[in-house]
Amino acid sequence: VARTQNINVKEHGSGNIGATNVTRILGKKAGILTLAGDCLKGYLPVALANQILGNQIDLAVTGFVAFSGHIFPIFLNFKGGKGVATGLGVFLSLMPQATLCAVGIFSLTLIATGYVSASSIMASIALPLAGLWLRFPQPFIILAVVVAFIVVQKHHTNIRRLLNGTETKFPQK
C-alpha cells in the first residue's frame, strides 16, 4: 500500500510495516487496506488448508507458518511486522468466536487507553483464554499461547515506552 505512494514505511514513523504506522504516515484508508491485507495473509492460508487438510494440527501449523512469515519475511531481511493483524486473520479462521472476544478486548483497551500497543497485547493474552473458555481444540489453544508470547515479545519496546509514559497514542494528531 505504501509503495503505491512511493513511500518506504520502514523509513518513516516507527519504521514498522504494520497498519498502525501506515495509518499514521498515509492516513486511515491506507491503514485499513494494510490491515485487511495483513489479515488476509493469515486467514486465506488457514481457510485453504481447512478445505484441503482439515486436520487440527495441520491447521495450527499452517497458521503458525502464515504468522511467522509476516514477522520474519524473507523479502525484508526477516524484519517484518509484529504479527497482530496476520494473527487476527489466522484466528478468525481457526477460532472465530474467541477472536471476536479478543477484538472486543482490543477495542475496549483502545478506547480506555488510546494505545494500540497495549490493546494488541491485551487482545493477544485474551485470545487463548477465550479459546479455552469456548472449548476450542487444544492445537488452536497452544498456537494462541505461542502467538501471544511472540506478540508480547515483539512489543517489548512499546512496553518500555508505556512504562516510561512516552508511548504514542493512536491516532496521532
PDB file of N, CA and C in Angstrom, residues 22-74:
ATOM      1  N   VAL A  22       1.369   2.685   9.047  1.00  0.00           N
ATOM      2  CA  VAL A  22       0.868   3.109   7.737  1.00  0.00           C
ATOM      3  C   VAL A  22      -0.238   4.150   7.915  1.00  0.00           C
ATOM      4  N   THR A  23      -1.115   3.940   8.885  1.00  0.00           N
ATOM      5  CA  THR A  23      -2.186   4.905   9.144  1.00  0.00           C
ATOM      6  C   THR A  23      -1.609   6.252   9.547  1.00  0.00           C
ATOM      7  N   ARG A  24      -0.622   6.238  10.408  1.00  0.00           N
ATOM      8  CA  ARG A  24      -0.006   7.492  10.860  1.00  0.00           C
ATOM      9  C   ARG A  24       0.668   8.228   9.707  1.00  0.00           C
ATOM     10  N   ILE A  25       1.269   7.480   8.795  1.00  0.00           N
ATOM     11  CA  ILE A  25       2.017   8.097   7.702  1.00  0.00           C
ATOM     12  C   ILE A  25       1.118   8.482   6.528  1.00  0.00           C
ATOM     13  N   LEU A  26       0.218   7.558   6.146  1.00  0.00           N
ATOM     14  CA  LEU A  26      -0.543   7.748   4.911  1.00  0.00           C
ATOM     15  C   LEU A  26      -2.045   7.944   5.098  1.00  0.00           C
ATOM     16  N   GLY A  27      -2.526   7.818   6.334  1.00  0.00           N
ATOM     17  CA  GLY A  27      -3.937   8.045   6.581  1.00  0.00           C
ATOM     18  C   GLY A  27      -4.744   6.774   6.779  1.00  0.00           C
ATOM     19  N   LYS A  28      -6.011   7.011   7.143  1.00  0.00           N
ATOM     20  CA  LYS A  28      -6.914   5.923   7.530  1.00  0.00           C
ATOM     21  C   LYS A  28      -7.152   4.914   6.408  1.00  0.00           C
ATOM     22  N   LYS A  29      -7.384   5.386   5.185  1.00  0.00           N
ATOM     23  CA  LYS A  29      -7.677   4.490   4.073  1.00  0.00           C
ATOM     24  C   LYS A  29      -6.510   3.522   3.831  1.00  0.00           C
ATOM     25  N   ALA A  30      -5.297   4.033   3.789  1.00  0.00           N
ATOM     26  CA  ALA A  30      -4.122   3.185   3.586  1.00  0.00           C
ATOM     27  C   ALA A  30      -3.937   2.225   4.759  1.00  0.00           C
ATOM     28  N   GLY A  31      -4.221   2.701   5.961  1.00  0.00           N
ATOM     29  CA  GLY A  31      -4.113   1.849   7.144  1.00  0.00           C
ATOM     30  C   GLY A  31      -5.104   0.698   7.115  1.00  0.00           C
ATOM     31  N   ILE A  32      -6.336   0.992   6.693  1.00  0.00           N
ATOM     32  CA  ILE A  32      -7.366  -0.047   6.603  1.00  0.00           C
ATOM     33  C   ILE A  32      -6.996  -1.075   5.534  1.00  0.00           C
ATOM     34  N   LEU A  33      -6.481  -0.611   4.401  1.00  0.00           N
ATOM     35  CA  LEU A  33      -6.053  -1.536   3.343  1.00  0.00           C
ATOM     36  C   LEU A  33      -4.908  -2.429   3.827  1.00  0.00           C
ATOM     37  N   THR A  34      -3.982  -1.844   4.571  1.00  0.00           N
ATOM     38  CA  THR A  34      -2.863  -2.618   5.121  1.00  0.00           C
ATOM     39  C   THR A  34      -3.369  -3.642   6.121  1.00  0.00           C
ATOM     40  N   LEU A  35      -4.266  -3.219   7.005  1.00  0.00           N
ATOM     41  CA  LEU A  35      -4.862  -4.129   7.982  1.00  0.00           C
ATOM     42  C   LEU A  35      -5.571  -5.287   7.273  1.00  0.00           C
ATOM     43  N   ALA A  36      -6.358  -4.969   6.257  1.00  0.00           N
ATOM     44  CA  ALA A  36      -7.089  -6.004   5.515  1.00  0.00           C
ATOM     45  C   ALA A  36      -6.127  -6.969   4.822  1.00  0.00           C
ATOM     46  N   GLY A  37      -5.100  -6.436   4.207  1.00  0.00           N
ATOM     47  CA  GLY A  37      -4.108  -7.296   3.536  1.00  0.00           C
ATOM     48  C   GLY A  37      -3.389  -8.211   4.504  1.00  0.00           C
ATOM     49  N   ASP A  38      -2.986  -7.654   5.639  1.00  0.00           N
ATOM     50  CA  ASP A  38      -2.301  -8.476   6.644  1.00  0.00           C
ATOM     51  C   ASP A  38      -3.229  -9.539   7.215  1.00  0.00           C
ATOM     52  N   CYS A  39      -4.493  -9.182   7.435  1.00  0.00           N
ATOM     53  CA  CYS A  39      -5.469 -10.172   7.910  1.00  0.00           C
ATOM     54  C   CYS A  39      -5.631 -11.302   6.900  1.00  0.00           C
ATOM     55  N   LEU A  40      -5.741 -10.934   5.641  1.00  0.00           N
ATOM     56  CA  LEU A  40      -5.905 -11.948   4.597  1.00  0.00           C
ATOM     57  C   LEU A  40      -4.697 -12.869   4.501  1.00  0.00           C
ATOM     58  N   LYS A  41      -3.498 -12.331   4.783  1.00  0.00           N
ATOM     59  CA  LYS A  41      -2.291 -13.176   4.781  1.00  0.00           C
ATOM     60  C   LYS A  41      -2.395 -14.286   5.817  1.00  0.00           C
ATOM     61  N   GLY A  42      -3.131 -14.058   6.872  1.00  0.00           N
ATOM     62  CA  GLY A  42      -3.333 -15.083   7.883  1.00  0.00           C
ATOM     63  C   GLY A  42      -4.555 -15.938   7.616  1.00  0.00           C
ATOM     64  N   TYR A  43      -5.625 -15.301   7.180  1.00  0.00           N
ATOM     65  CA  TYR A  43      -6.897 -16.009   7.007  1.00  0.00           C
ATOM     66  C   TYR A  43      -6.872 -16.994   5.838  1.00  0.00           C
ATOM     67  N   LEU A  44      -6.429 -16.535   4.681  1.00  0.00           N
ATOM     68  CA  LEU A  44      -6.528 -17.352   3.466  1.00  0.00           C
ATOM     69  C   LEU A  44      -5.757 -18.670   3.530  1.00  0.00           C
ATOM     70  N   PRO A  45      -4.502 -18.684   4.000  1.00  0.00           N
ATOM     71  CA  PRO A  45      -3.800 -19.976   4.060  1.00  0.00           C
ATOM     72  C   PRO A  45      -4.493 -20.979   4.987  1.00  0.00           C
ATOM     73  N   VAL A  46      -5.005 -20.498   6.105  1.00  0.00           N
ATOM     74  CA  VAL A  46      -5.675 -21.402   7.056  1.00  0.00           C
ATOM     75  C   VAL A  46      -7.007 -21.876   6.485  1.00  0.00           C
ATOM     76  N   ALA A  47      -7.750 -20.987   5.861  1.00  0.00           N
ATOM     77  CA  ALA A  47      -9.022 -21.383   5.255  1.00  0.00           C
ATOM     78  C   ALA A  47      -8.795 -22.392   4.131  1.00  0.00           C
ATOM     79  N   LEU A  48      -7.765 -22.175   3.327  1.00  0.00           N
ATOM     80  CA  LEU A  48      -7.437 -23.114   2.252  1.00  0.00           C
ATOM     81  C   LEU A  48      -6.988 -24.455   2.833  1.00  0.00           C
ATOM     82  N   ALA A  49      -6.137 -24.412   3.850  1.00  0.00           N
ATOM     83  CA  ALA A  49      -5.684 -25.650   4.497  1.00  0.00           C
ATOM     84  C   ALA A  49      -6.865 -26.403   5.101  1.00  0.00           C
ATOM     85  N   ASN A  50      -7.830 -25.679   5.602  1.00  0.00           N
ATOM     86  CA  ASN A  50      -9.011 -26.320   6.168  1.00  0.00           C
ATOM     87  C   ASN A  50      -9.781 -27.089   5.083  1.00  0.00           C
ATOM     88  N   GLN A  51      -9.831 -26.547   3.882  1.00  0.00           N
ATOM     89  CA  GLN A  51     -10.515 -27.215   2.769  1.00  0.00           C
ATOM     90  C   GLN A  51      -9.744 -28.448   2.292  1.00  0.00           C
ATOM     91  N   ILE A  52      -8.417 -28.366   2.333  1.00  0.00           N
ATOM     92  CA  ILE A  52      -7.582 -29.441   1.806  1.00  0.00           C
ATOM     93  C   ILE A  52      -7.258 -30.487   2.867  1.00  0.00           C
ATOM     94  N   LEU A  53      -6.871 -30.027   4.059  1.00  0.00           N
ATOM     95  CA  LEU A  53      -6.364 -30.922   5.095  1.00  0.00           C
ATOM     96  C   LEU A  53      -7.406 -31.244   6.157  1.00  0.00           C
ATOM     97  N   GLY A  54      -7.922 -30.189   6.794  1.00  0.00           N
ATOM     98  CA  GLY A  54      -8.949 -30.375   7.818  1.00  0.00           C
ATOM     99  C   GLY A  54      -8.447 -30.873   9.162  1.00  0.00           C
ATOM    100  N   ASN A  55      -7.210 -31.309   9.239  1.00  0.00           N
ATOM    101  CA  ASN A  55      -6.639 -31.804  10.490  1.00  0.00           C
ATOM    102  C   ASN A  55      -6.273 -30.624  11.385  1.00  0.00           C
ATOM    103  N   GLN A  56      -6.653 -30.679  12.663  1.00  0.00           N
ATOM    104  CA  GLN A  56      -6.431 -29.561  13.585  1.00  0.00           C
ATOM    105  C   GLN A  56      -4.953 -29.208  13.731  1.00  0.00           C
ATOM    106  N   ILE A  57      -4.095 -30.195  13.807  1.00  0.00           N
ATOM    107  CA  ILE A  57      -2.659 -29.923  13.948  1.00  0.00           C
ATOM    108  C   ILE A  57      -2.119 -29.268  12.685  1.00  0.00           C
ATOM    109  N   ASP A  58      -2.520 -29.777  11.521  1.00  0.00           N
ATOM    110  CA  ASP A  58      -2.079 -29.175  10.262  1.00  0.00           C
ATOM    111  C   ASP A  58      -2.576 -27.730  10.131  1.00  0.00           C
ATOM    112  N   LEU A  59      -3.788 -27.477  10.585  1.00  0.00           N
ATOM    113  CA  LEU A  59      -4.323 -26.113  10.535  1.00  0.00           C
ATOM    114  C   LEU A  59      -3.534 -25.190  11.457  1.00  0.00           C
ATOM    115  N   ALA A  60      -3.204 -25.669  12.648  1.00  0.00           N
ATOM    116  CA  ALA A  60      -2.419 -24.864  13.591  1.00  0.00           C
ATOM    117  C   ALA A  60      -1.021 -24.588  13.028  1.00  0.00           C
ATOM    118  N   VAL A  61      -0.416 -25.589  12.418  1.00  0.00           N
ATOM    119  CA  VAL A  61       0.911 -25.399  11.811  1.00  0.00           C
ATOM    120  C   VAL A  61       0.820 -24.396  10.666  1.00  0.00           C
ATOM    121  N   THR A  62      -0.206 -24.507   9.837  1.00  0.00           N
ATOM    122  CA  THR A  62      -0.406 -23.552   8.746  1.00  0.00           C
ATOM    123  C   THR A  62      -0.556 -22.137   9.292  1.00  0.00           C
ATOM    124  N   GLY A  63      -1.334 -21.995  10.354  1.00  0.00           N
ATOM    125  CA  GLY A  63      -1.497 -20.685  10.986  1.00  0.00           C
ATOM    126  C   GLY A  63      -0.180 -20.138  11.507  1.00  0.00           C
ATOM    127  N   PHE A  64       0.617 -21.001  12.120  1.00  0.00           N
ATOM    128  CA  PHE A  64       1.920 -20.567  12.641  1.00  0.00           C
ATOM    129  C   PHE A  64       2.848 -20.127  11.507  1.00  0.00           C
ATOM    130  N   VAL A  65       2.846 -20.875  10.411  1.00  0.00           N
ATOM    131  CA  VAL A  65       3.696 -20.528   9.271  1.00  0.00           C
ATOM    132  C   VAL A  65       3.265 -19.183   8.675  1.00  0.00           C
ATOM    133  N   ALA A  66       1.967 -18.963   8.522  1.00  0.00           N
ATOM    134  CA  ALA A  66       1.477 -17.683   7.989  1.00  0.00           C
ATOM    135  C   ALA A  66       1.873 -16.535   8.916  1.00  0.00           C
ATOM    136  N   PHE A  67       1.681 -16.730  10.210  1.00  0.00           N
ATOM    137  CA  PHE A  67       2.036 -15.725  11.220  1.00  0.00           C
ATOM    138  C   PHE A  67       3.544 -15.445  11.195  1.00  0.00           C
ATOM    139  N   SER A  68       4.329 -16.499  11.190  1.00  0.00           N
ATOM    140  CA  SER A  68       5.795 -16.358  11.196  1.00  0.00           C
ATOM    141  C   SER A  68       6.297 -15.684   9.923  1.00  0.00           C
ATOM    142  N   GLY A  69       5.661 -16.008   8.794  1.00  0.00           N
ATOM    143  CA  GLY A  69       6.061 -15.399   7.532  1.00  0.00           C
ATOM    144  C   GLY A  69       5.867 -13.901   7.517  1.00  0.00           C
ATOM    145  N   HIS A  70       4.897 -13.418   8.265  1.00  0.00           N
ATOM    146  CA  HIS A  70       4.690 -11.970   8.358  1.00  0.00           C
ATOM    147  C   HIS A  70       5.743 -11.327   9.267  1.00  0.00           C
ATOM    148  N   ILE A  71       6.066 -11.986  10.336  1.00  0.00           N
ATOM    149  CA  ILE A  71       7.026 -11.423  11.289  1.00  0.00           C
ATOM    150  C   ILE A  71       8.462 -11.504  10.769  1.00  0.00           C
ATOM    151  N   PHE A  72       8.767 -12.581  10.064  1.00  0.00           N
ATOM    152  CA  PHE A  72      10.129 -12.819   9.580  1.00  0.00           C
ATOM    153  C   PHE A  72      10.143 -13.006   8.059  1.00  0.00           C
ATOM    154  N   PRO A  73       9.722 -11.988   7.288  1.00  0.00           N
ATOM    155  CA  PRO A  73       9.659 -12.162   5.836  1.00  0.00           C
ATOM    156  C   PRO A  73      11.048 -12.176   5.185  1.00  0.00           C
ATOM    157  N   ILE A  74      11.217 -13.094   4.271  1.00  0.00           N
ATOM    158  CA  ILE A  74      12.483 -13.200   3.538  1.00  0.00           C
ATOM    159  C   ILE A  74      12.781 -11.898   2.810  1.00  0.00           C
TER     160      ILE A  74
END
